[in-house]
Short mmCIF file of C-alpha atoms in Angstrom, two decimals:
data_model
loop_
_atom_site.label_atom_id
_atom_site.label_comp_id
_atom_site.label_asym_id
_atom_site.label_seq_id
_atom_site.Cartn_x
_atom_site.Cartn_y
_atom_site.Cartn_z
CA MET A 1 14.08 25.77 1.82
CA MET A 2 11.28 23.84 3.72
CA ASP A 3 8.38 25.51 5.10
CA SER A 4 9.43 25.77 8.46
CA ARG A 5 6.03 24.89 10.14
CA ALA A 6 5.94 21.83 7.78
CA ASP A 7 7.01 18.43 9.71
CA ARG A 8 10.51 17.93 8.89
CA VAL A 9 11.17 14.32 10.95
CA LEU A 10 8.16 12.72 8.71
CA PHE A 11 10.21 14.24 5.35
CA LEU A 12 13.19 12.77 6.26
CA CYS A 13 12.25 9.14 7.45
CA ALA A 14 10.52 9.20 4.00
CA CYS A 15 13.81 10.34 2.43
CA GLY A 16 15.52 7.82 4.52
CA LEU A 17 13.49 4.86 3.62
CA ILE A 18 13.33 6.11 -0.27
CA THR A 19 17.32 5.75 -0.48
CA ILE A 20 17.30 2.18 1.02
CA GLY A 21 14.71 1.05 -1.66
CA VAL A 22 17.03 2.87 -4.24
CA LEU A 23 20.12 0.57 -3.09
CA MET A 24 18.06 -2.36 -3.18
CA SER A 25 16.58 -1.74 -6.52
CA TYR A 26 20.53 -2.53 -7.52
CA SER A 27 21.05 -5.08 -5.39
CA LEU A 28 18.49 -7.41 -5.47
CA SER A 29 17.47 -6.84 -9.29
CA THR A 30 20.55 -8.72 -10.57
CA TYR A 31 19.24 -12.07 -11.74
CA THR A 32 16.40 -10.20 -13.67
CA THR A 33 18.65 -8.19 -15.29
CA LEU A 34 20.73 -11.61 -16.51
CA ALA A 35 17.73 -13.03 -17.25
CA TYR A 36 16.41 -10.19 -19.45
CA ARG A 37 19.97 -8.68 -20.42
CA TYR A 38 19.35 -5.56 -19.27
CA SER A 39 22.03 -2.73 -18.16
CA ASP A 40 23.33 -3.34 -14.73
CA PHE A 41 21.71 -0.40 -14.08
CA HIS A 42 18.74 -0.95 -15.65
CA PHE A 43 16.28 -0.90 -12.19
CA PHE A 44 18.57 1.30 -10.40
CA GLU A 45 18.42 3.97 -13.06
CA ARG A 46 14.36 3.62 -12.91
CA GLU A 47 14.24 4.48 -9.10
CA PHE A 48 16.59 7.01 -8.60
CA VAL A 49 14.66 9.12 -11.14
CA SER A 50 11.60 7.99 -9.31
CA ALA A 51 12.97 8.74 -5.93
CA VAL A 52 14.18 12.12 -7.29
CA PHE A 53 10.75 13.06 -8.82
CA GLY A 54 9.40 11.84 -5.81
CA ILE A 55 11.48 14.04 -2.68
CA MET A 56 10.68 16.76 -5.29
CA ILE A 57 6.95 16.52 -5.26
CA MET A 58 7.16 16.13 -1.61
CA TRP A 59 8.91 18.97 -0.77
CA MET A 60 7.02 21.16 -3.09
CA PHE A 61 3.53 20.37 -1.46
CA ALA A 62 5.15 20.87 2.26
CA GLN A 63 5.11 24.49 0.66
CA LEU A 64 1.40 24.75 -0.11
CA ALA A 65 -0.99 26.05 2.00
CA PRO A 66 -3.63 23.52 2.43
CA GLU A 67 -6.33 25.27 2.76
CA LYS A 68 -6.22 26.79 -0.58
CA TYR A 69 -5.03 23.73 -2.66
CA PHE A 70 -5.97 20.68 -0.66
CA LEU A 71 -9.71 20.42 -1.74
CA LYS A 72 -9.14 21.33 -5.18
CA PHE A 73 -5.74 19.04 -5.66
CA GLY A 74 -7.86 16.26 -4.04
CA PHE A 75 -10.41 16.11 -5.99
CA PHE A 76 -8.62 16.64 -9.19
CA LEU A 77 -6.70 13.28 -8.34
CA PHE A 78 -9.83 10.91 -7.61
CA PHE A 79 -11.05 12.30 -10.53
CA LEU A 80 -8.34 12.07 -12.89
CA ALA A 81 -7.37 8.41 -11.68
CA LEU A 82 -11.14 7.22 -11.64
CA ILE A 83 -11.22 8.28 -15.11
CA LEU A 84 -7.71 6.60 -16.15
CA MET A 85 -8.47 3.32 -14.94
CA LEU A 86 -11.95 3.05 -16.59
CA LEU A 87 -10.45 4.01 -19.75
CA MET A 88 -7.72 1.26 -18.89
CA PRO A 89 -9.39 -2.05 -20.42
CA PHE A 90 -10.27 0.13 -23.32
CA LEU A 91 -6.59 1.24 -24.54
CA PRO A 92 -4.63 -0.47 -27.33
CA GLU A 93 -1.73 -2.76 -26.36
CA SER A 94 0.46 0.22 -27.61
CA LEU A 95 -0.93 2.67 -24.75
CA ALA A 96 -1.22 -0.30 -22.00
CA THR A 97 1.06 -3.08 -20.26
CA SER A 98 -0.48 -6.07 -18.91
CA ALA A 99 0.21 -8.24 -15.72
CA GLY A 100 -1.31 -11.22 -14.94
CA GLY A 101 -3.75 -11.11 -17.42
CA ALA A 102 -5.07 -7.40 -16.45
CA LYS A 103 -4.27 -3.91 -18.24
CA ARG A 104 -2.19 -2.12 -15.19
CA TRP A 105 0.26 0.49 -16.60
CA ILE A 106 -0.36 3.31 -19.42
CA ARG A 107 2.86 4.01 -21.76
CA LEU A 108 3.88 7.53 -21.59
CA PRO A 109 7.07 8.43 -23.29
CA LEU A 110 9.50 8.33 -20.07
CA ILE A 111 7.31 6.08 -17.94
CA SER A 112 4.84 3.87 -17.24
CA ILE A 113 1.67 4.95 -15.10
CA ALA A 114 -0.40 3.02 -12.72
CA PRO A 115 -3.78 4.37 -12.44
CA SER A 116 -4.23 2.40 -9.65
CA GLU A 117 -1.59 3.77 -7.58
CA PHE A 118 -3.03 7.26 -7.49
CA PHE A 119 -6.66 6.00 -7.19
CA LYS A 120 -6.04 4.85 -4.04
CA ILE A 121 -4.43 8.15 -2.66
CA GLY A 122 -7.95 10.03 -4.48
CA PHE A 123 -9.86 7.50 -2.70
CA ILE A 124 -8.63 8.27 1.00
CA PHE A 125 -9.28 12.01 0.06
CA PHE A 126 -12.72 11.37 -1.10
CA LEU A 127 -13.51 9.25 1.89
CA ALA A 128 -11.90 11.91 4.33
CA TRP A 129 -14.30 14.67 2.92
CA SER A 130 -17.42 12.89 2.83
CA PHE A 131 -16.94 11.25 6.29
CA SER A 132 -16.13 14.54 7.58
CA ARG A 133 -19.74 15.60 6.03
CA LYS A 134 -21.77 12.97 7.20
CA PHE A 135 -20.31 11.63 10.55
CA VAL A 136 -18.33 14.13 12.43
CA ASP A 137 -20.88 15.35 14.25
CA ASN A 138 -21.33 14.25 17.32
CA HIS A 139 -24.86 13.04 15.94
CA LYS A 140 -25.95 9.48 17.74
CA ARG A 141 -27.42 7.42 15.03
CA THR A 142 -29.20 3.80 14.89
CA ILE A 143 -27.28 1.05 12.81
CA THR A 144 -30.07 1.73 10.34
CA GLN A 145 -29.36 5.51 9.86
CA GLU A 146 -25.47 4.89 9.90
CA ILE A 147 -26.08 2.09 6.91
CA LEU A 148 -28.41 4.44 4.83
CA VAL A 149 -25.59 7.04 5.38
CA ILE A 150 -22.82 5.31 4.32
CA LEU A 151 -24.89 3.59 1.04
CA PRO A 152 -23.01 6.18 -1.38
CA TYR A 153 -19.71 5.53 -0.15
CA ILE A 154 -20.07 1.60 -0.08
CA ALA A 155 -21.45 2.17 -3.93
CA VAL A 156 -18.62 4.17 -4.67
CA PHE A 157 -16.12 1.23 -2.99
CA PHE A 158 -17.97 -1.38 -5.10
CA ILE A 159 -16.36 0.67 -8.41
CA ALA A 160 -13.41 0.37 -6.66
CA VAL A 161 -13.44 -3.38 -6.22
CA LEU A 162 -14.75 -4.17 -9.87
CA LEU A 163 -12.27 -1.64 -11.34
CA ILE A 164 -9.01 -3.15 -9.36
CA ALA A 165 -10.26 -6.73 -8.11
CA VAL A 166 -12.09 -7.57 -11.69
CA MET A 167 -10.53 -5.82 -14.24
CA GLN A 168 -7.06 -5.83 -12.77
CA ASN A 169 -7.39 -9.02 -10.99
CA ASP A 170 -5.66 -7.73 -7.71
CA LEU A 171 -7.57 -8.83 -4.85
CA GLY A 172 -5.11 -7.70 -2.45
CA GLN A 173 -5.20 -3.67 -3.23
CA VAL A 174 -9.26 -4.00 -2.32
CA ILE A 175 -8.71 -6.15 0.68
CA LEU A 176 -6.43 -2.89 1.72
CA LEU A 177 -8.76 -0.27 0.66
CA ALA A 178 -11.32 -2.03 2.42
CA LEU A 179 -9.77 -2.44 5.50
CA THR A 180 -8.47 1.49 5.75
CA LEU A 181 -12.10 2.46 4.82
CA VAL A 182 -13.64 0.83 7.91
CA VAL A 183 -10.27 2.71 10.15
CA MET A 184 -11.56 6.25 8.84
CA LEU A 185 -15.12 5.02 9.24
CA ILE A 186 -14.34 4.32 12.84
CA ALA A 187 -12.19 7.27 13.37
CA ALA A 188 -14.73 9.78 11.57
CA GLY A 189 -17.29 8.43 14.51
CA GLY A 190 -19.18 5.14 12.79
CA SER A 191 -20.51 2.44 16.02
CA SER A 192 -18.84 -0.76 16.49
CA GLY A 193 -21.72 -2.34 15.43
CA LEU A 194 -21.10 -0.59 11.82
CA PHE A 195 -17.49 -1.62 11.89
CA GLY A 196 -18.84 -5.00 12.29
CA ILE A 197 -21.24 -5.37 9.95
CA LEU A 198 -19.02 -3.74 7.24
CA LEU A 199 -16.26 -6.57 8.34
CA LEU A 200 -18.77 -9.15 7.80
CA ILE A 201 -20.02 -8.02 4.35
CA SER A 202 -15.98 -7.52 3.59
CA SER A 203 -14.78 -10.99 4.29
CA VAL A 204 -18.17 -12.52 2.48
CA LEU A 205 -17.00 -10.43 -0.69
CA ALA A 206 -13.19 -11.61 -0.34
CA GLY A 207 -14.40 -15.28 0.09
CA ILE A 208 -16.39 -15.19 -2.85
CA PHE A 209 -13.61 -13.41 -4.98
CA ILE A 210 -11.32 -16.11 -3.69
CA ALA A 211 -13.55 -19.09 -4.64
CA ILE A 212 -14.36 -17.69 -8.11
CA SER A 213 -10.40 -17.54 -9.04
CA PRO A 214 -8.54 -20.79 -9.32
CA HIS A 215 -5.09 -18.97 -8.95
CA ARG A 216 -6.24 -17.08 -5.40
CA ILE A 217 -7.31 -20.76 -4.95
CA ALA A 218 -3.66 -22.42 -5.60
CA ARG A 219 -2.08 -19.23 -3.38
CA LEU A 220 -4.39 -20.37 -0.64
CA LYS A 221 -3.08 -23.84 -0.75
CA THR A 222 0.46 -22.72 -0.82
CA TRP A 223 0.14 -20.84 2.02
CA TRP A 224 -1.55 -23.56 3.97
CA ALA A 225 0.68 -25.95 2.90
CA SER A 226 3.55 -24.00 4.66
CA ALA A 227 1.49 -22.84 7.79
CA GLN A 228 -0.79 -25.86 8.84
CA ASP A 229 2.22 -27.72 10.48
CA SER A 230 2.15 -24.96 13.00
CA VAL A 231 -1.28 -24.03 13.25
CA LEU A 232 -2.54 -27.48 13.73
CA THR A 233 -0.30 -28.08 16.68
CA ILE A 234 -2.05 -25.89 18.94
CA LEU A 235 -5.53 -27.47 18.01
CA PRO A 236 -6.95 -30.96 19.41
CA GLU A 237 -5.58 -33.60 17.84
CA ARG A 238 -8.90 -34.70 16.20
CA MET A 239 -9.47 -31.54 14.75
CA GLY A 240 -6.21 -30.93 13.36
CA ALA A 241 -5.99 -34.52 11.86
CA TYR A 242 -9.58 -33.36 10.24
CA LEU A 243 -7.93 -29.88 9.13
CA ARG A 244 -4.77 -31.41 7.79
CA VAL A 245 -4.39 -31.40 3.82
CA ASP A 246 -2.11 -33.72 1.52
CA ASN A 247 -0.39 -33.41 -1.84
CA LEU A 248 -0.64 -28.93 -1.30
CA PRO A 249 1.82 -27.61 -3.76
CA GLU A 250 5.04 -26.64 -2.41
CA PRO A 251 5.20 -23.40 -0.47
CA TYR A 252 8.57 -22.38 -2.81
CA GLN A 253 8.00 -18.70 -2.18
CA ILE A 254 7.60 -18.53 1.24
CA LEU A 255 10.55 -21.18 1.94
CA HIS A 256 13.09 -19.57 -0.11
CA ALA A 257 12.32 -16.28 1.89
CA ALA A 258 12.43 -18.11 5.04
CA ASN A 259 16.15 -19.28 3.64
CA ALA A 260 16.98 -15.44 3.25
CA ILE A 261 15.96 -14.58 6.88
CA HIS A 262 17.94 -17.10 8.37
CA ASN A 263 20.80 -16.41 5.78
CA GLY A 264 20.99 -13.04 6.80
CA GLY A 265 21.67 -13.71 10.48
CA PHE A 266 22.15 -10.26 12.75
CA PHE A 267 24.41 -8.26 10.53
CA GLY A 268 23.71 -10.05 6.87
CA GLN A 269 25.41 -10.69 4.37
CA GLY A 270 26.12 -7.34 2.73
CA LEU A 271 24.80 -5.22 0.18
CA GLY A 272 25.51 -7.08 -3.06
CA ASN A 273 26.03 -10.33 -1.26
CA GLY A 274 23.09 -12.12 -1.26
CA THR A 275 21.96 -15.18 -2.96
CA ILE A 276 17.92 -15.52 -2.31
CA LYS A 277 18.35 -13.16 -5.55
CA LEU A 278 19.95 -15.58 -7.88
CA GLY A 279 16.76 -17.24 -9.33
CA PHE A 280 15.56 -18.75 -5.91
CA LEU A 281 12.75 -15.99 -5.87
CA SER A 282 10.96 -14.52 -8.96
CA GLU A 283 11.48 -10.28 -8.80
CA VAL A 284 12.98 -9.75 -5.32
CA HIS A 285 13.41 -6.51 -5.68
CA THR A 286 9.51 -5.89 -6.04
CA ASP A 287 6.97 -7.94 -3.81
CA MET A 288 9.99 -10.16 -1.81
CA VAL A 289 12.08 -6.90 -1.04
CA LEU A 290 11.92 -7.56 2.91
CA ALA A 291 13.23 -11.04 2.45
CA GLY A 292 16.63 -9.71 0.23
CA ILE A 293 16.88 -6.98 2.71
CA THR A 294 17.00 -9.51 5.67
CA GLU A 295 19.51 -11.39 3.90
CA GLU A 296 21.63 -8.28 2.75
CA GLY A 297 21.22 -6.14 6.01
CA GLY A 298 20.38 -8.35 8.35
CA LEU A 299 17.92 -7.94 11.63
CA LEU A 300 19.60 -4.82 11.64
CA GLY A 301 18.89 -3.65 8.36
CA LEU A 302 15.27 -4.67 8.54
CA SER A 303 15.11 -3.26 12.34
CA VAL A 304 16.42 -0.01 10.36
CA CYS A 305 13.08 -0.24 7.54
CA VAL A 306 10.96 -0.92 10.28
CA GLY A 307 11.63 1.75 12.20
CA LEU A 308 11.61 4.51 9.48
CA ILE A 309 8.07 2.77 8.87
CA ILE A 310 6.70 2.85 12.35
CA THR A 311 8.00 6.28 12.43
CA ILE A 312 6.40 7.90 9.68
CA VAL A 313 3.16 6.05 10.14
CA TRP A 314 3.46 7.60 13.88
CA ARG A 315 4.09 10.74 12.52
CA VAL A 316 1.38 10.79 10.40
CA LEU A 317 -1.24 9.67 13.42
CA LYS A 318 0.26 12.67 15.41
CA ASN A 319 -0.45 15.54 12.79
CA ALA A 320 -3.79 14.14 12.28
CA ASN A 321 -3.87 14.68 16.40
CA ARG A 322 -2.96 18.01 15.92
CA VAL A 323 -5.50 19.77 13.27
CA GLN A 324 -8.85 20.87 14.00
CA ASN A 325 -9.90 20.41 10.17
CA ASP A 326 -11.86 16.74 10.18
CA VAL A 327 -11.26 16.54 6.45
CA TYR A 328 -7.17 17.03 7.12
CA TYR A 329 -7.75 14.43 10.50
CA LEU A 330 -9.31 11.74 8.31
CA PHE A 331 -6.73 12.04 5.37
CA CYS A 332 -3.91 12.14 7.50
CA ILE A 333 -5.65 8.61 9.17
CA GLY A 334 -6.35 7.19 6.10
CA ILE A 335 -2.29 7.49 4.38
CA ALA A 336 -1.19 6.39 7.95
CA MET A 337 -3.48 3.18 7.51
CA LEU A 338 -2.47 2.75 3.78
CA VAL A 339 1.19 3.04 4.74
CA GLY A 340 0.98 0.55 7.84
CA LEU A 341 -1.42 -1.41 6.28
CA SER A 342 0.48 -2.21 3.21
CA PHE A 343 4.16 -2.67 4.85
CA LEU A 344 2.38 -5.53 7.65
CA MET A 345 0.47 -7.34 4.75
CA ASN A 346 4.12 -7.22 2.95
CA ALA A 347 5.84 -8.72 5.95
CA LEU A 348 3.35 -11.14 7.33
CA GLY A 349 3.48 -12.33 3.68
CA VAL A 350 6.69 -12.82 3.60
CA ALA A 351 6.91 -14.34 6.66
CA GLY A 352 4.21 -16.87 5.69
CA LEU A 353 1.82 -16.22 8.40
CA ILE A 354 -0.97 -14.95 5.60
CA PRO A 355 -0.99 -15.79 2.21
CA LEU A 356 0.81 -13.60 0.16
CA LYS A 357 -0.87 -10.66 -1.73
CA GLY A 358 1.66 -8.86 -4.07
CA ILE A 359 1.11 -5.94 -2.32
CA ALA A 360 4.38 -3.45 -2.59
CA VAL A 361 6.34 -1.97 0.45
CA PRO A 362 6.17 1.94 0.46
CA PHE A 363 8.83 3.48 -0.97
CA LEU A 364 11.05 -0.12 -0.72
CA SER A 365 9.81 -2.01 -3.27
CA TYR A 366 10.66 -1.30 -6.95
CA GLY A 367 8.19 0.65 -8.62
CA GLY A 368 8.01 4.52 -10.19
CA SER A 369 4.27 4.69 -10.08
CA SER A 370 4.11 3.55 -6.47
CA MET A 371 7.13 6.00 -5.23
CA LEU A 372 5.39 8.23 -6.93
CA ALA A 373 1.96 8.23 -5.35
CA ASN A 374 3.16 7.12 -2.25
CA CYS A 375 5.43 10.54 -2.06
CA LEU A 376 2.35 12.30 -3.19
CA ALA A 377 0.17 11.39 -0.37
CA LEU A 378 2.89 12.19 2.55
CA GLY A 379 3.86 15.53 0.52
CA LEU A 380 -0.54 16.30 1.08
CA VAL A 381 0.47 14.95 4.76
CA LEU A 382 3.47 17.85 5.01
CA SER A 383 1.40 20.50 3.52
CA ILE A 384 -1.42 19.73 6.16
CA SER A 385 1.44 19.50 8.88
CA GLN A 386 2.03 23.15 8.45
CA LYS A 387 -1.58 23.68 9.99
CA ALA A 388 -0.72 21.53 12.58
CA GLN A 389 2.61 22.93 13.93
CA TYR A 390 0.52 26.44 13.60
CA GLN A 391 -2.51 25.46 15.70
CA LYS A 392 0.18 23.75 18.26
CA SER A 393 1.84 27.07 18.62
#
């Protein structure tokens, strides 16, 4: 049985979302299994095993006393993931799997592990531990003093940028970590002035990484091809004419995602009856899973998923507000942002409101590493929730 002080609602909501993700990994992978001549249950079996292990991880961590294990495990996770990411580019092809021209997975006998997924959790722990020592003291500082305090952590973040955005060619994850860092800094007591400076620096860096990458420029053009008609109608005619760009690439993914959402209606086509997965969108069970869920489950099915995500984020934030330990508080804030922002960035991309980032939906998108890392994160929050429940009583 789970420790009676742990947050059962959080655990059950995560299990519900995981169950939906496992079912969709079977239903939405039809075209891929046919194209690569896999068995019908190829993706389902792998996601099911990851889900079982993930739920076991959450349950086991819910039993652990955070004052004994949280700091030790957090440092272990951070440094292990960091070392693995540093080693990734030097691993032979027999030990590393590539995607998008970069090595992203380490091959093990039964599973491939993406160290970046676990590094995000370790990075949030490191920020929580560091910020609790530097900022949460109610001491007023000037902007210059705040910048000097945060410089070492900016250096660590630049290491993350190098490892993820450069070596793994994944700017979306860096943007996600940058937003999480800024929110955690504000929660720790950083000033609005520091927030503005960090936001400006992040925007400039994102612009540079986009400008030097042809495939990111192409992705931005594809997004603008679908968004410009809606955006330019609210601007003055002369400005709209100046900003309009012709001969842009066809927004293939966004258009078919919109068709899937339209076809779903309120109740959906039914599990397994969607058509968007039949070659119209590649890998629907991964980054475009929300479009597939909406087509087969309709607005009702999507609302269930959104409701579970919102409840998970709310429960994590609720636990954050119930603990007196600053490290626990900031860690929970960071995990809530990681889950919530991942979902939001993916959903806005599928809807065509922002460029697609290639960010997985927590617990719903296919991927063993993502599943295990998210379960590990919530497992740590469940461990912390014991203390929160105890202090409330």
